[in-house]
Coordinates of C-alpha atoms in Angstrom, one line a residue:
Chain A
X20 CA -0.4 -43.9 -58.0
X21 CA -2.3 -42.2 -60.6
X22 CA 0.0 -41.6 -64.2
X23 CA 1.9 -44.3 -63.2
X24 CA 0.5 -47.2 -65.6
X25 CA 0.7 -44.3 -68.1
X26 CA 4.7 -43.5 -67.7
X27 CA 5.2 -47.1 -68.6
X28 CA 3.1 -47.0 -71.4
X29 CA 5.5 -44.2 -72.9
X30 CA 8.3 -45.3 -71.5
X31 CA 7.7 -48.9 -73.5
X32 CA 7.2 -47.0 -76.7
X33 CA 10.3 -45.0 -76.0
X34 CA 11.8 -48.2 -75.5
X35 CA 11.1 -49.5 -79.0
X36 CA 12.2 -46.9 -80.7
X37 CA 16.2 -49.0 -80.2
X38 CA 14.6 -51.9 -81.3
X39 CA 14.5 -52.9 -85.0
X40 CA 11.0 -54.6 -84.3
X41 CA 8.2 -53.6 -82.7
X42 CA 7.1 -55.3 -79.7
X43 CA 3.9 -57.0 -78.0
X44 CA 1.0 -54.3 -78.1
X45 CA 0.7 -53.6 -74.4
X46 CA -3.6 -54.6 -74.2
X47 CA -3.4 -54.8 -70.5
X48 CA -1.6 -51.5 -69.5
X49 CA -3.9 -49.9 -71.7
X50 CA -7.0 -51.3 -70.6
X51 CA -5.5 -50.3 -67.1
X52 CA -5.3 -46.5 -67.6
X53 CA -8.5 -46.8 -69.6
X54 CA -10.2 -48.2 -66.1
X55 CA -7.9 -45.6 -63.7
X56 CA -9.4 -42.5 -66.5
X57 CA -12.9 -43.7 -66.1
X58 CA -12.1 -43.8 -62.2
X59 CA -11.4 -40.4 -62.2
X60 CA -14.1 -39.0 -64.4
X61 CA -16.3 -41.0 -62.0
X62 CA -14.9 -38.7 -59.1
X63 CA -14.1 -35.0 -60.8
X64 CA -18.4 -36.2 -61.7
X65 CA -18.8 -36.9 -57.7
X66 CA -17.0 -33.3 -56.3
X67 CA -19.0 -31.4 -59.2
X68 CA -22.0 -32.9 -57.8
X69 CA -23.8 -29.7 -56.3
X70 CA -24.4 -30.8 -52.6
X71 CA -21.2 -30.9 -52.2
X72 CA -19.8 -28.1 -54.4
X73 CA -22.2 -25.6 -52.5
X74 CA -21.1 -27.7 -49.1
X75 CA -17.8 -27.1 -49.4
X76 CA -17.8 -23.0 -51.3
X77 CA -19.9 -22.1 -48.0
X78 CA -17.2 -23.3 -45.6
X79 CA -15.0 -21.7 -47.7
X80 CA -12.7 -25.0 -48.4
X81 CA -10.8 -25.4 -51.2
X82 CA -9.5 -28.9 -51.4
X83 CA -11.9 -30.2 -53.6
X84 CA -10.9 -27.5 -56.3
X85 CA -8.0 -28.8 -56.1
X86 CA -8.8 -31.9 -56.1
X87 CA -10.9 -31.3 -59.0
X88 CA -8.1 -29.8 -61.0
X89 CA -5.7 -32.5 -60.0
X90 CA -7.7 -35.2 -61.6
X91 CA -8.4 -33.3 -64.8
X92 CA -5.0 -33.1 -65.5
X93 CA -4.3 -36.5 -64.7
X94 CA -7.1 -37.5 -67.1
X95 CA -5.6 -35.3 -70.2
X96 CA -1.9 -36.6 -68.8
X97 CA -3.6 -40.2 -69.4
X98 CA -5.1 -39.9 -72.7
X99 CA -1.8 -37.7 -74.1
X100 CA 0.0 -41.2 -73.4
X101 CA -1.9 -43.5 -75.0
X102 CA -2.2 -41.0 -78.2
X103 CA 1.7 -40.8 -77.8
X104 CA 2.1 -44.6 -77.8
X105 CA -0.4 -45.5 -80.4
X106 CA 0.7 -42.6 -82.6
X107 CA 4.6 -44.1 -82.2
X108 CA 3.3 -47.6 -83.5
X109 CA 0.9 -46.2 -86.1
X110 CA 4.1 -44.5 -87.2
X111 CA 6.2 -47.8 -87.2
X112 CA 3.6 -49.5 -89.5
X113 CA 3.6 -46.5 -92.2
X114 CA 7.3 -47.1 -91.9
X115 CA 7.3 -50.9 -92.5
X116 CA 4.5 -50.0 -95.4
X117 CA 6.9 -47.7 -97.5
X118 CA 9.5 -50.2 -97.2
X119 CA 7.5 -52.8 -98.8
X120 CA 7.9 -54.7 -95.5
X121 CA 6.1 -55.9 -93.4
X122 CA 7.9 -58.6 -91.0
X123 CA 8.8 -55.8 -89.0
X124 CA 12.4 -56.3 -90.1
X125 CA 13.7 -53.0 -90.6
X126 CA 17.2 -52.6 -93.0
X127 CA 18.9 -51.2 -90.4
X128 CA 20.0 -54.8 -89.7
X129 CA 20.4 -56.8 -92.2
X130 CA 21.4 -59.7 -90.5
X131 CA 18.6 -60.0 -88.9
X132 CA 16.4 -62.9 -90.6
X133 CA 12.9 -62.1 -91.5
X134 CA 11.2 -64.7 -88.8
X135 CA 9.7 -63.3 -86.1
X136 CA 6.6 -61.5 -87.8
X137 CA 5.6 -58.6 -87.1
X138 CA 1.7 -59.3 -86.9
X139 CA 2.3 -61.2 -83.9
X140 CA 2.6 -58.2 -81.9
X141 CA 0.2 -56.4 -83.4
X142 CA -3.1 -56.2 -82.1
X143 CA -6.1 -57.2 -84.6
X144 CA -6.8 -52.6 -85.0
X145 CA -3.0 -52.6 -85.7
X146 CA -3.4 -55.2 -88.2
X147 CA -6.1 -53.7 -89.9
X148 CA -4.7 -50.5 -90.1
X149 CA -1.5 -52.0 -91.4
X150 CA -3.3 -53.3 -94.0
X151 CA -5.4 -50.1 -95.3
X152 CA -2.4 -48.1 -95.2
X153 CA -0.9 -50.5 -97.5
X154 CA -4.0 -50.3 -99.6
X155 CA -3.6 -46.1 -99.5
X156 CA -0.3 -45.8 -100.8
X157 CA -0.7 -48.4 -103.5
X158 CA -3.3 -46.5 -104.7
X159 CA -1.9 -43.0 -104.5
X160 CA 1.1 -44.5 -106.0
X161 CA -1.2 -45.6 -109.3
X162 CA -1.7 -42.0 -110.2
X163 CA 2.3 -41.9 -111.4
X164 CA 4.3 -43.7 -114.2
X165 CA 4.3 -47.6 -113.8
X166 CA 8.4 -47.2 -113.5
X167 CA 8.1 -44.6 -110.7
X168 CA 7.8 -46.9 -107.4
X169 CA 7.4 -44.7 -104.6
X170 CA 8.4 -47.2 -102.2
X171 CA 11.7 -47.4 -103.2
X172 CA 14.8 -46.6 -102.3
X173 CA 15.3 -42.6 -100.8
X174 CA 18.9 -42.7 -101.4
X175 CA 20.1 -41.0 -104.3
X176 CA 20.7 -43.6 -106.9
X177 CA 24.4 -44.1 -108.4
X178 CA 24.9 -47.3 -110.6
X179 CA 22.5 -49.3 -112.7
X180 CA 24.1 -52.8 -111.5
X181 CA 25.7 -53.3 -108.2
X182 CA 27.2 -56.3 -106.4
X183 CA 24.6 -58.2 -103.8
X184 CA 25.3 -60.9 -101.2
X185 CA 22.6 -63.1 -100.7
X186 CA 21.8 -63.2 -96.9
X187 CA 18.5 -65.8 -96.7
X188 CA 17.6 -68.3 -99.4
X189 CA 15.6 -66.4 -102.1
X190 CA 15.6 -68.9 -104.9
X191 CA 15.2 -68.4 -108.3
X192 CA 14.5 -65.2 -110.4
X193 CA 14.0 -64.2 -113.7
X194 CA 15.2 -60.8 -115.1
X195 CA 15.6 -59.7 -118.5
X196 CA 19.5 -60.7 -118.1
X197 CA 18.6 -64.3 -117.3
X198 CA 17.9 -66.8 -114.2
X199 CA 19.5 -66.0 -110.9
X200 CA 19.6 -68.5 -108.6
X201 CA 19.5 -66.8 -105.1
X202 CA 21.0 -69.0 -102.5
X203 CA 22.7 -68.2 -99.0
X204 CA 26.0 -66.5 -99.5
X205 CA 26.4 -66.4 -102.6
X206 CA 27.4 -62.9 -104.6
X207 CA 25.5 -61.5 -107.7
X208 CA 26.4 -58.7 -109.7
X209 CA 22.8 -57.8 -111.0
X210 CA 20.4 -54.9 -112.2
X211 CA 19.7 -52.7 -109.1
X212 CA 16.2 -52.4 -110.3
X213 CA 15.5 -56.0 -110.1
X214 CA 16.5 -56.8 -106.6
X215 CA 15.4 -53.7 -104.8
X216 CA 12.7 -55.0 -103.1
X217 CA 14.6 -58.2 -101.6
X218 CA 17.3 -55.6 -100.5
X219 CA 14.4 -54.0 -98.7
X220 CA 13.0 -57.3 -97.1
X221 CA 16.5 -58.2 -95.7
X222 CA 17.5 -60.9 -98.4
X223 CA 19.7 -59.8 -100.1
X224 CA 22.5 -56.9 -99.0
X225 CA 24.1 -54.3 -101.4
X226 CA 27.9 -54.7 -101.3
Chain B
X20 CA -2.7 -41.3 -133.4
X21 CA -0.8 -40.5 -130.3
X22 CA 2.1 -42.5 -131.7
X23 CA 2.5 -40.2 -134.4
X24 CA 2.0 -37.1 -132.2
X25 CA 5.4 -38.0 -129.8
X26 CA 7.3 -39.0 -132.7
X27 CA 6.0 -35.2 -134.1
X28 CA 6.9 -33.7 -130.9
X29 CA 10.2 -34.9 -130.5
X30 CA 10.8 -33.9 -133.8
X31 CA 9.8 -30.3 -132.3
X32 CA 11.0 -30.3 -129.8
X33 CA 14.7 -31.4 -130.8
X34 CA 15.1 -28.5 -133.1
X35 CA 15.6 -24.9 -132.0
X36 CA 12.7 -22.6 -133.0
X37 CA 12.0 -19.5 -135.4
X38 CA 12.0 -17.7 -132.2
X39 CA 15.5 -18.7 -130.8
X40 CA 13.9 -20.7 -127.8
X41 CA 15.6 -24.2 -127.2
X42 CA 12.9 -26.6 -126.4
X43 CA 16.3 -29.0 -125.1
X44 CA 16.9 -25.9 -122.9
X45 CA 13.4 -25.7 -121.8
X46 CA 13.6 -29.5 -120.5
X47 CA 16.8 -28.6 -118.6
X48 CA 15.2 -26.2 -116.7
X49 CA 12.6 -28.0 -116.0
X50 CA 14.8 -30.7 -114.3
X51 CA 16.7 -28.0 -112.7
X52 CA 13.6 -26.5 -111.1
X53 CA 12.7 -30.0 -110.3
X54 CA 16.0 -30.1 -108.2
X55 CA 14.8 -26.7 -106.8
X56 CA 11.7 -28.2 -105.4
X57 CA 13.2 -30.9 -103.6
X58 CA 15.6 -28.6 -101.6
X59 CA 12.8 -26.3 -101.2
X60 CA 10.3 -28.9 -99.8
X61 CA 12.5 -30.9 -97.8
X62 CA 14.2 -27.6 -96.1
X63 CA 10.3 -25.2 -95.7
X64 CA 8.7 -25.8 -92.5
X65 CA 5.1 -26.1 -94.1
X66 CA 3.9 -27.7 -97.6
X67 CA 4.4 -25.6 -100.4
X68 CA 2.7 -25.4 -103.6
X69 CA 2.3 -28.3 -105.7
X70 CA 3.5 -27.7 -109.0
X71 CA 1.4 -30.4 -111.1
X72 CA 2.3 -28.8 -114.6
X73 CA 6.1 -29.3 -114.4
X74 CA 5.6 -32.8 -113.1
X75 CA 3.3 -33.7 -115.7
X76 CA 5.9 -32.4 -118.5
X77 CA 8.4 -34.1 -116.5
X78 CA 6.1 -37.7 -116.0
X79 CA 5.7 -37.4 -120.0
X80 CA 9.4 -37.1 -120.6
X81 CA 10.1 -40.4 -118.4
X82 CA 7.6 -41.9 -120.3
X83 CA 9.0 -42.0 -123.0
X84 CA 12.6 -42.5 -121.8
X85 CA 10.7 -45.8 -120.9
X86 CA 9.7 -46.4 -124.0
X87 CA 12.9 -45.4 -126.0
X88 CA 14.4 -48.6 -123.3
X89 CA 12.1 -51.1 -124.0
X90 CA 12.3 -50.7 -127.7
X91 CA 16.1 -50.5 -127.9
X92 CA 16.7 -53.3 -125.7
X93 CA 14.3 -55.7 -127.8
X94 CA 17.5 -55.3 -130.5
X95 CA 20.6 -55.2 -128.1
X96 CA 22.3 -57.6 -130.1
X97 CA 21.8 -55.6 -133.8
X98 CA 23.7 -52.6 -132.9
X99 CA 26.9 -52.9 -129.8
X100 CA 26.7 -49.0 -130.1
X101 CA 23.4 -48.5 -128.2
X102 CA 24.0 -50.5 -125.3
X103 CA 26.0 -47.6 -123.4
X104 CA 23.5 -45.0 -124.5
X105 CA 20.8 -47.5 -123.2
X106 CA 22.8 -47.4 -119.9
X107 CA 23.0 -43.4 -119.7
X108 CA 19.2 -43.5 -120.2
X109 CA 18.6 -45.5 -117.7
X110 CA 20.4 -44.2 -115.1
X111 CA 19.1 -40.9 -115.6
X112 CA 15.8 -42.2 -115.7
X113 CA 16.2 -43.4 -112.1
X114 CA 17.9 -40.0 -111.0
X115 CA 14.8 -38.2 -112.0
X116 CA 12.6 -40.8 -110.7
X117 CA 14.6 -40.1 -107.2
X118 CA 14.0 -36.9 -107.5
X119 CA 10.1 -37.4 -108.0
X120 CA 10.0 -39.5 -105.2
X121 CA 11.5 -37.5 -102.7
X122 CA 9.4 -34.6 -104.1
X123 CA 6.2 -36.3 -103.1
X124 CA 7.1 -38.3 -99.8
X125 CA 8.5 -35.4 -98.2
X126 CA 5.0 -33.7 -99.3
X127 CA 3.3 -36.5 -97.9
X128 CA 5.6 -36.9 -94.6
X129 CA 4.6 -33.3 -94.0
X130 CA 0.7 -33.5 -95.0
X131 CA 0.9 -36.5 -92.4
X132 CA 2.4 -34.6 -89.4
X133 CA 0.0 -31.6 -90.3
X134 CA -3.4 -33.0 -91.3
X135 CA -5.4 -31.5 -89.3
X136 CA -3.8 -27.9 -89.3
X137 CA -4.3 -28.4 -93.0
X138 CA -7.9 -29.3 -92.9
X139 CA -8.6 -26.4 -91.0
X140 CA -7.2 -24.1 -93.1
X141 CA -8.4 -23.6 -96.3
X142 CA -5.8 -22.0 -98.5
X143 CA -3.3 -25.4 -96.9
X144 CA -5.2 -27.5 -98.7
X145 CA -5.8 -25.9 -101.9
X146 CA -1.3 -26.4 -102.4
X147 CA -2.1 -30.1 -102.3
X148 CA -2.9 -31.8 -105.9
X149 CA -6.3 -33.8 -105.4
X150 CA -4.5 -37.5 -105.2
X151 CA -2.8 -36.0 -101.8
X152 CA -5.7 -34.3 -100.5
X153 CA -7.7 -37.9 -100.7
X154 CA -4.4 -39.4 -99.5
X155 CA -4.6 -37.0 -96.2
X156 CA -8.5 -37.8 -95.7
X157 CA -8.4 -41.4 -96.3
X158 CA -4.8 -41.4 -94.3
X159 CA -6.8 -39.6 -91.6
X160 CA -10.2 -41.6 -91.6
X161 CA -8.1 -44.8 -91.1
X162 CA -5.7 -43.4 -87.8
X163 CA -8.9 -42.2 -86.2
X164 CA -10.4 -45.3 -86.1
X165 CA -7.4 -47.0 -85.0
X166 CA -7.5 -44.5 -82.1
X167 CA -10.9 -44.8 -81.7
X168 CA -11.0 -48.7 -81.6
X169 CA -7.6 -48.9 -79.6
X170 CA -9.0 -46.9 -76.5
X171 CA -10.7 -43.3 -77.3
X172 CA -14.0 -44.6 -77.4
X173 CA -13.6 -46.0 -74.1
X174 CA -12.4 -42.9 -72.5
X175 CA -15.0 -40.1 -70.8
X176 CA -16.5 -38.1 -73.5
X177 CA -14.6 -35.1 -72.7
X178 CA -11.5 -36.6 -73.7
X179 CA -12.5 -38.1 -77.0
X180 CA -11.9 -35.3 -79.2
X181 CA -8.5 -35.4 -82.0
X182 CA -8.2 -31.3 -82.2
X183 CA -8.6 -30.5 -78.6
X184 CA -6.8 -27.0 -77.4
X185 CA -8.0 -26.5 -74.4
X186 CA -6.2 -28.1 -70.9
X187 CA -3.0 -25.9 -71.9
X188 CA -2.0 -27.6 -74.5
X189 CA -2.9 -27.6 -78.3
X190 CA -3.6 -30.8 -80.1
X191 CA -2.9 -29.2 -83.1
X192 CA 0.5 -29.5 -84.7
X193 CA 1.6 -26.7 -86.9
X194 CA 4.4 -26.4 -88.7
X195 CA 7.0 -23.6 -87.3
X196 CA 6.5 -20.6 -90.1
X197 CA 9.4 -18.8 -88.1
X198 CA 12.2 -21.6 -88.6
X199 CA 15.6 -20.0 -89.5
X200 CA 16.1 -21.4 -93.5
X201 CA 19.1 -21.0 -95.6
X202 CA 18.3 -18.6 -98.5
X203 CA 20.2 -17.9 -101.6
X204 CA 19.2 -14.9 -103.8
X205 CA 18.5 -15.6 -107.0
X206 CA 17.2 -11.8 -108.3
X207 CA 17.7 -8.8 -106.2
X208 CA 14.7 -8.1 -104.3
X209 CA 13.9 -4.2 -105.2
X210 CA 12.6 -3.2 -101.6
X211 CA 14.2 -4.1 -98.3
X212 CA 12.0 -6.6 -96.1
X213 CA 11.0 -6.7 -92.5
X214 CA 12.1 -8.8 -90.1
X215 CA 11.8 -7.7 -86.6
X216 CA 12.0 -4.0 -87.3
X217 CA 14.8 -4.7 -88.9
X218 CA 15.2 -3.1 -92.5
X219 CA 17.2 -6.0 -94.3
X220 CA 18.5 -5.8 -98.1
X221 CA 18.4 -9.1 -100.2
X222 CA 21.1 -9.1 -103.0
X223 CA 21.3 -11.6 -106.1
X224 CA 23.2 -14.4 -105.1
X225 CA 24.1 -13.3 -101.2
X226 CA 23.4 -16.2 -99.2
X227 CA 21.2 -15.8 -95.7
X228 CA 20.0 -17.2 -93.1
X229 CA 16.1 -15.4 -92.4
X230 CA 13.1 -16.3 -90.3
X231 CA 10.4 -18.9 -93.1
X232 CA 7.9 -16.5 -92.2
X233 CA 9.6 -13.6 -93.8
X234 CA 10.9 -14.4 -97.1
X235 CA 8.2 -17.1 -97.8
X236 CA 6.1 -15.2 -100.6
X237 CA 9.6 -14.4 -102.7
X238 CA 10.4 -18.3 -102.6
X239 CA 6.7 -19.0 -103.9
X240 CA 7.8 -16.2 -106.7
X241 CA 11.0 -18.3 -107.2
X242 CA 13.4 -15.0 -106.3
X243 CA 14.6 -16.6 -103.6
X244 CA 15.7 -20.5 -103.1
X245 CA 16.3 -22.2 -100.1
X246 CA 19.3 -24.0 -99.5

């Protein structure tokens, strides 16, 4: 039935919004209701064809005006839904970009390991986009102080050094209070500054 | 040159002048009204002014808060004393760097969700500095041709536009100017207001809860502060 491949559409991005990573791009369901919009555009241009608009005014029928109707607002239903569902994923990338992360790991679960990448359910205009978004907030982000990342945290900040756990292998790094070496399940106490971003990627978690 | 100029500044600005105005004061209130814009941002339905001369005052100061840390630190281990002062530096560098932050991505959250109500309306655009009005465009150019290459350019013509409002419903988000806000009073305002034929007296420091759309031009004034 018309609007159906459309309510599954939305009902997949509703779907991801409980996930903590985005899932496949949906190419086929899209290119469906692409096909069933053209299909009806192909028809509203058939009953507005004027043999049988003047046919059917002089016998005084009006099931094709509402038929007519009927597919236009299945048309508008159609393309709301896929402006819903890309605008939800679009939305999900600027997300990922302003928390310097994008393995599609969000923080909301830490244990989660950073594996399963992101731009493997992205389709290749998702990826691009991704990418130039990144791009956009880099640069609006050179107009400020170097020390003023605006991709960092958005929670009020309350101690210079705080205790970390390491959650995934990191490795070495160097601050200005010496080497750190950053193995699995080991605990720091280190310069908040410093390890920000790892907290961000899922490395490392703030105690 | 310039070198000689901050160290001048500071010099001028740590002492009180002739005229009994505290320049340490001054920079108080300026983080205070900082902390004002915040709250007033992130609680106004729509984008409010951008106040580029108190961020660039502010911007300068952290500058050379940086500077005072990287030049202190160089010589922790002369003087034990300036390690803690170092620390209180730091961390209030941060706070105001928070505060900066959340300043300008709740702007740009907001210029996002609104981009093309803003573009079609002029006086919008002219509260936006000029590094967030090419942010919107470019932000803009980049999601239409994700739409465009995802599936709008495959769709009927009819049904390609972005800022349709015809079919019933409006394309166009806008921002909800008649949100109930929290107000607090800051200065009496001398003549009652208008809301719904309703004659209502604002008193210094009463705290209310008003339609946006009715006290917005005494928050732009700064008599009124949303909380």
């Amino acid at each position: 039935m018309y609007g159906d491949a459309a309510d599954k559409l939305v009902a997949d991005a509703k779907r991801s919004t409980q996930l903590t990573h985005l899932p496949l791009y949906q190419g086929e369901l899209i290119q469906n209701i692409i096909n069933e919009t053209n299909d009806l555009q192909a028809e509203v241009e058939h009953l507005t064809n004027e043999e049988i608009v003047s046919q059917t005014q002089s016998q005084g029928d009006r099931t094709n005006q509402c038929q007519l109707f009927i597919s236009h607002l299945a048309m508008r239903r159609n393309k709301r839904c896929l402006l819903a569902y890309q605008r939800y994923r679009a939305e999900r990338l600027q997300y990922m970009s302003w928390l310097n992360n994008t393995t599609g790991i969000t923080v909301d679960e830490p244990g989660a390991a950073p594996s399963g990448k992101a731009a493997d359910s992205l389709n290749h205009n998702e990826e691009e986009y991704l990418k130039k978004y990144n791009e956009l907030i880099i640069n609006y982000n050179k107009e400020f102080n170097e020390s003023l990342d605006l991709t960092g945290d958005i929670e009020p900040p309350k101690d210079i050094f705080i205790d970390v756990r390491v959650l995934k292998d990191v490795g070495e790094i160097t601050t200005e209070y010496g080497v750190f070496n950053l193995t699995k399940d080991s605990q720091f106490f280190v310069r908040y500054n410093d390890v920000a971003r790892l907290i961000q990627q899922g490395y490392l978690q703030r105690l | 040159m310039d070198e000689f100029n901050d160290i001048l500044n500071e010099w001028v600005e740590n002492r009180t002048s002739e005229s009994g105005y505290n320049i340490q004061q001054a920079k108080q209130d300026d983080l205070t009204r900082l902390m004002q814009l915040v709250v007033n941002e992130r609680m106004a339905p729509d984008v409010l002014e951008y106040e580029e001369e108190l961020l660039e005052r502010i911007l300068a100061r952290t500058r050379l808060q940086i500077e005072f840390i990287e030049i202190n630190s160089l010589e922790l281990q002369l003087e034990k004393d300036i390690k803690l002062q170092l620390m209180i530096v730091e961390l209030e560098l941060e706070r105001v760097n928070y505060l900066i932050r959340t300043y300008l991505r709740t702007r740009l959250s907001k210029i996002d969700k609104f981009t093309v109500y803003i573009t079609k309306n002029g006086d919008m655009v002219k509260r936006l500095s000029p590094s967030e009005v090419s942010y919107m465009r470019k932000h803009f150019e980049i999601l239409t041709t994700l739409y465009k290459k995802q599936f709008l350019s495959r769709l009927p013509e009819l049904l390609q536009l972005l800022d349709d409002t015809g079919g019933g419903i409006s394309m166009i988000e806008e921002p909800d100017l008649d949100k109930p806000v929290f107000v607090k009073v800051v200065k009496t305002i001398s003549h009652s207001i208008d809301v719904n034929n309703e004659e209502v007296e604002l008193l210094q420091d009463g705290i209310y809860v008003l339609r946006y759309s009715a006290i917005r031009l005494y928050i732009m004034i700064g008599d009124i502060k949303l909380i």
